[in-house]
Amino acid sequence: MTVETYTPGSGNPTTTLSSPAKVLKEGASSGGNRIGFVSLGCPKNLVDSERILTQLRTEGYDIVPSYNDADMVIVNTCGFIDSAVEESLATIGEALQENGKVLVTGCLGAKENTIREIHPGVLGITGAHAYEQVLEQVHSHIPPRADHNPFTDLVPPQGIKLTPRHYAYLKISEGCNHSCSFCIIPSMRGKLVSRPIGQVMSEAERLVKAGVQELLVISQDTSAYGVDSRYRTDFWDGRPMKTDLYNLCQGLGELGAWVRLHYVYPYPNVDNLMPLMAEGKILPYLDIPFQHASPKILKAMRRPGQVEKTLERIGNWRAQVPDLTLRSTFIVGFPGETEEDFDTLLAFMQEAQLDRVGCFQYSPVDGASANELPDSVPDEIKQERFDRFMQLQQQISADKLQRKIGQTLEILVDEIDEEGAIGRTKGDAPEIDGMVYLPAEGLTVGQRVNALVEHADEYDLWATPVQ
């Protein structure tokens, strides 16, 4: 961790929390059946890893922090874009070289032939969220410990988590019903399958009781939660609840933790969440993947293309929730994107004034229908458009953060060391948004503290705790 100390006029560089490419899960090693675990990819994959690890610990396997200590290594892969595929294949190769006994699971597992062609020595391959099959493969090579007693070898009620103790990802569904031309997630993870709301609420309650201060709600399409089950009524704590996003947010808002929504499509039902945000039940934060603003490009992407209605909806949301933070991602250089299309995107950015934005240069994904589209954009033009896009967004972000100077904001403390503390506001998700640098005296990790903002740059804030 690096804590940047603000000194007026010093010109300190912007820093961000680095997101590790992989996690070799640490845990107690008492000998016996020892498993090393590498988790790659997005938070949805991280939740899959947590579930597998929890079941392994329940069955008495030891989770160890190094290849040399492990009797077997499991690699949970990502296969969304070419760079993720390359990283996954390289990690599998590293695990084979360092350990020799490797099981592969996750999104890239849907392409078994690709893995086998490069790494024929892997012991087994399964696809995304294939928890039971992974355990069956582990059993076939390393049977559970005969002396394991689940009543004395305890697993925490919240399960094994790969996130810090004070925040956790809460996956509410698997799969996706969309057919975006640049994406192959449905072919890897299948159609939308929503978890019963009672099951989700019970998991959330266990997490909060274990000390979690922030619940990050994730799925491929959070707004569609419950569509597949026709919003079936389920039960939590003895009371009936419809399986839909509004009732889920209302229930989560009763638990006392921050509730942050990711991967939200701007459907009309999102309008119903604004009163919950205004009342403080859930965080005034929406992560919405707009991807572009040109109707022509959105059509080629097979994405919703009513940009004027989107801007109108954003205006209505902000009228009800003035401190609403909007995060989004965009793709530049999509096949067929002209300078006019890109100018339309820049104009949208100027009007929408989004708070947090990520941008990607388009790259083909093996199996995506967008690969067949004509008029590919040269790499040098992609880079030039990316630079112009980020320059505009950097100025928007800097202007917004300057207006926070002098405000007192609630901060959740993420890290502390001898240099100071790093936290986040309600408008910042872990690892992808900005940070707040604070003096560490009197603070603890996971604490929520009010702090006066004294300085801001393009992405981060510096603040001092107040009584």
CSV table of N, CA and C in Angstrom, one decimal, residues 215-278:
chain,number,residue,atom,x,y,z
A,215,LEU,N,-21.9,-4.3,1.4
A,215,LEU,CA,-22.3,-5.4,0.5
A,215,LEU,C,-22.3,-4.9,-0.9
A,216,LEU,N,-21.5,-5.5,-1.7
A,216,LEU,CA,-21.5,-5.1,-3.1
A,216,LEU,C,-22.3,-6.1,-4.0
A,217,VAL,N,-23.4,-5.7,-4.4
A,217,VAL,CA,-24.4,-6.5,-5.1
A,217,VAL,C,-23.9,-6.7,-6.6
A,218,ILE,N,-23.7,-7.9,-7.0
A,218,ILE,CA,-23.2,-8.2,-8.4
A,218,ILE,C,-24.0,-9.2,-9.1
A,219,SER,N,-23.9,-9.2,-10.4
A,219,SER,CA,-24.5,-10.2,-11.3
A,219,SER,C,-24.1,-9.7,-12.7
A,220,GLN,N,-24.6,-10.4,-13.7
A,220,GLN,CA,-24.3,-10.0,-15.1
A,220,GLN,C,-25.3,-8.8,-15.4
A,221,ASP,N,-26.5,-8.9,-14.9
A,221,ASP,CA,-27.6,-7.9,-15.1
A,221,ASP,C,-28.4,-7.8,-13.9
A,222,THR,N,-28.0,-6.9,-13.0
A,222,THR,CA,-28.6,-6.7,-11.7
A,222,THR,C,-30.1,-6.3,-11.8
A,223,SER,N,-30.4,-5.4,-12.8
A,223,SER,CA,-31.7,-4.9,-13.0
A,223,SER,C,-32.7,-6.0,-13.3
A,224,ALA,N,-32.2,-7.1,-13.9
A,224,ALA,CA,-33.1,-8.2,-14.4
A,224,ALA,C,-33.4,-9.2,-13.3
A,225,TYR,N,-32.9,-8.9,-12.1
A,225,TYR,CA,-33.1,-9.9,-11.0
A,225,TYR,C,-34.5,-10.3,-10.8
A,226,GLY,N,-34.8,-11.6,-10.9
A,226,GLY,CA,-36.1,-12.1,-10.7
A,226,GLY,C,-36.9,-12.3,-11.9
A,227,VAL,N,-36.5,-11.8,-13.1
A,227,VAL,CA,-37.3,-11.9,-14.3
A,227,VAL,C,-37.5,-13.4,-14.7
A,228,ASP,N,-36.5,-14.2,-14.6
A,228,ASP,CA,-36.5,-15.6,-15.0
A,228,ASP,C,-37.5,-16.4,-14.1
A,229,SER,N,-37.6,-16.0,-12.8
A,229,SER,CA,-38.6,-16.7,-11.9
A,229,SER,C,-39.9,-16.0,-11.8
A,230,ARG,N,-40.1,-15.0,-12.7
A,230,ARG,CA,-41.4,-14.3,-12.7
A,230,ARG,C,-41.6,-13.7,-11.3
A,231,TYR,N,-40.5,-13.2,-10.7
A,231,TYR,CA,-40.6,-12.5,-9.4
A,231,TYR,C,-41.3,-13.4,-8.3
A,232,ARG,N,-41.0,-14.6,-8.3
A,232,ARG,CA,-41.6,-15.6,-7.4
A,232,ARG,C,-41.4,-15.1,-5.9
A,233,THR,N,-42.5,-15.3,-5.1
A,233,THR,CA,-42.4,-15.0,-3.7
A,233,THR,C,-41.6,-16.0,-3.0
A,234,ASP,N,-40.7,-15.5,-2.1
A,234,ASP,CA,-39.9,-16.4,-1.3
A,234,ASP,C,-40.0,-15.9,0.2
A,235,PHE,N,-39.3,-16.5,1.1
A,235,PHE,CA,-39.4,-16.1,2.5
A,235,PHE,C,-38.1,-15.9,3.1
A,236,TRP,N,-38.0,-14.8,3.9
A,236,TRP,CA,-36.8,-14.5,4.7
A,236,TRP,C,-37.2,-14.1,6.1
A,237,ASP,N,-36.7,-14.7,7.1
A,237,ASP,CA,-37.0,-14.4,8.5
A,237,ASP,C,-38.5,-14.5,8.7
A,238,GLY,N,-39.1,-15.5,8.0
A,238,GLY,CA,-40.5,-15.7,8.3
A,238,GLY,C,-41.5,-14.8,7.5
A,239,ARG,N,-41.0,-13.9,6.7
A,239,ARG,CA,-41.9,-13.0,6.0
A,239,ARG,C,-41.8,-13.1,4.5
A,240,PRO,N,-42.9,-13.0,3.8
A,240,PRO,CA,-42.8,-13.2,2.3
A,240,PRO,C,-42.1,-12.0,1.6
A,241,MET,N,-41.4,-12.3,0.6
A,241,MET,CA,-40.7,-11.2,-0.2
A,241,MET,C,-40.7,-11.6,-1.7
A,242,LYS,N,-41.1,-10.7,-2.5
A,242,LYS,CA,-41.0,-11.0,-4.0
A,242,LYS,C,-39.5,-10.9,-4.4
A,243,THR,N,-39.2,-11.9,-5.3
A,243,THR,CA,-37.8,-11.9,-5.8
A,243,THR,C,-37.7,-10.9,-6.9
A,244,ASP,N,-37.4,-9.6,-6.5
A,244,ASP,CA,-37.2,-8.5,-7.5
A,244,ASP,C,-36.2,-7.6,-6.8
A,245,LEU,N,-35.6,-6.7,-7.7
A,245,LEU,CA,-34.6,-5.8,-7.2
A,245,LEU,C,-35.0,-4.8,-6.1
A,246,TYR,N,-36.2,-4.3,-6.2
A,246,TYR,CA,-36.7,-3.3,-5.3
A,246,TYR,C,-36.8,-4.0,-3.9
A,247,ASN,N,-37.5,-5.1,-3.8
A,247,ASN,CA,-37.6,-5.8,-2.5
A,247,ASN,C,-36.3,-6.2,-1.9
A,248,LEU,N,-35.4,-6.6,-2.8
A,248,LEU,CA,-34.0,-7.0,-2.4
A,248,LEU,C,-33.3,-5.8,-1.7
A,249,CYS,N,-33.4,-4.7,-2.4
A,249,CYS,CA,-32.7,-3.5,-1.9
A,249,CYS,C,-33.4,-3.0,-0.6
A,250,GLN,N,-34.7,-3.1,-0.5
A,250,GLN,CA,-35.4,-2.7,0.7
A,250,GLN,C,-35.0,-3.6,1.9
A,251,GLY,N,-34.8,-4.9,1.6
A,251,GLY,CA,-34.4,-5.8,2.7
A,251,GLY,C,-33.0,-5.6,3.1
A,252,LEU,N,-32.1,-5.5,2.1
A,252,LEU,CA,-30.7,-5.3,2.4
A,252,LEU,C,-30.5,-4.0,3.2
A,253,GLY,N,-31.3,-3.0,2.9
A,253,GLY,CA,-31.2,-1.7,3.5
A,253,GLY,C,-31.5,-1.8,5.0
A,254,GLU,N,-32.1,-2.8,5.5
A,254,GLU,CA,-32.5,-3.0,6.9
A,254,GLU,C,-31.3,-3.6,7.7
A,255,LEU,N,-30.3,-4.0,7.0
A,255,LEU,CA,-29.2,-4.7,7.7
A,255,LEU,C,-28.1,-3.8,8.3
A,256,GLY,N,-28.1,-2.5,7.9
A,256,GLY,CA,-27.2,-1.6,8.5
A,256,GLY,C,-25.9,-1.4,7.8
A,257,ALA,N,-25.6,-2.1,6.8
A,257,ALA,CA,-24.4,-2.0,6.0
A,257,ALA,C,-24.6,-1.1,4.8
A,258,TRP,N,-23.5,-0.6,4.2
A,258,TRP,CA,-23.6,0.0,2.9
A,258,TRP,C,-24.0,-1.0,1.9
A,259,VAL,N,-24.9,-0.7,1.0
A,259,VAL,CA,-25.3,-1.5,-0.1
A,259,VAL,C,-25.1,-0.8,-1.4
A,260,ARG,N,-24.2,-1.4,-2.2
A,260,ARG,CA,-23.8,-0.8,-3.5
A,260,ARG,C,-24.2,-1.7,-4.6
A,261,LEU,N,-24.8,-1.1,-5.7
A,261,LEU,CA,-25.3,-1.9,-6.8
A,261,LEU,C,-24.3,-1.8,-8.0
A,262,HIS,N,-23.9,-2.9,-8.5
A,262,HIS,CA,-23.1,-3.0,-9.7
A,262,HIS,C,-23.8,-3.6,-10.9
A,263,TYR,N,-23.4,-3.3,-12.1
A,263,TYR,CA,-23.9,-3.9,-13.3
A,263,TYR,C,-25.4,-3.7,-13.5
A,264,VAL,N,-25.8,-2.5,-13.4
A,264,VAL,CA,-27.3,-2.1,-13.4
A,264,VAL,C,-27.6,-1.6,-14.8
A,265,TYR,N,-28.5,-2.2,-15.5
A,265,TYR,CA,-29.0,-1.7,-16.8
A,265,TYR,C,-30.1,-0.6,-16.5
A,266,PRO,N,-30.1,0.5,-17.3
A,266,PRO,CA,-31.0,1.6,-17.0
A,266,PRO,C,-32.5,1.3,-17.3
A,267,TYR,N,-33.0,0.2,-16.9
A,267,TYR,CA,-34.4,-0.1,-17.1
A,267,TYR,C,-35.3,0.8,-16.3
A,268,PRO,N,-36.6,1.0,-16.6
A,268,PRO,CA,-37.5,1.8,-15.9
A,268,PRO,C,-37.6,1.4,-14.4
A,269,ASN,N,-37.4,0.1,-14.1
A,269,ASN,CA,-37.6,-0.3,-12.7
A,269,ASN,C,-36.5,0.3,-11.8
A,270,VAL,N,-35.4,0.7,-12.4
A,270,VAL,CA,-34.4,1.4,-11.6
A,270,VAL,C,-34.9,2.7,-11.0
A,271,ASP,N,-35.8,3.3,-11.6
A,271,ASP,CA,-36.4,4.6,-11.1
A,271,ASP,C,-37.0,4.3,-9.7
A,272,ASN,N,-37.5,3.1,-9.4
A,272,ASN,CA,-38.1,2.9,-8.1
A,272,ASN,C,-37.1,2.8,-7.0
A,273,LEU,N,-35.8,2.7,-7.3
A,273,LEU,CA,-34.8,2.6,-6.3
A,273,LEU,C,-34.4,4.0,-5.7
A,274,MET,N,-34.8,5.1,-6.4
A,274,MET,CA,-34.4,6.4,-6.0
A,274,MET,C,-34.9,6.8,-4.6
A,275,PRO,N,-36.1,6.5,-4.3
A,275,PRO,CA,-36.5,6.8,-2.9
A,275,PRO,C,-35.7,6.1,-1.8
A,276,LEU,N,-35.3,4.8,-2.1
A,276,LEU,CA,-34.5,4.1,-1.2
A,276,LEU,C,-33.1,4.7,-1.0
A,277,MET,N,-32.6,5.3,-2.1
A,277,MET,CA,-31.3,6.0,-2.0
A,277,MET,C,-31.5,7.3,-1.3
A,278,ALA,N,-32.6,8.0,-1.6
A,278,ALA,CA,-32.8,9.3,-0.9
A,278,ALA,C,-33.0,9.1,0.6
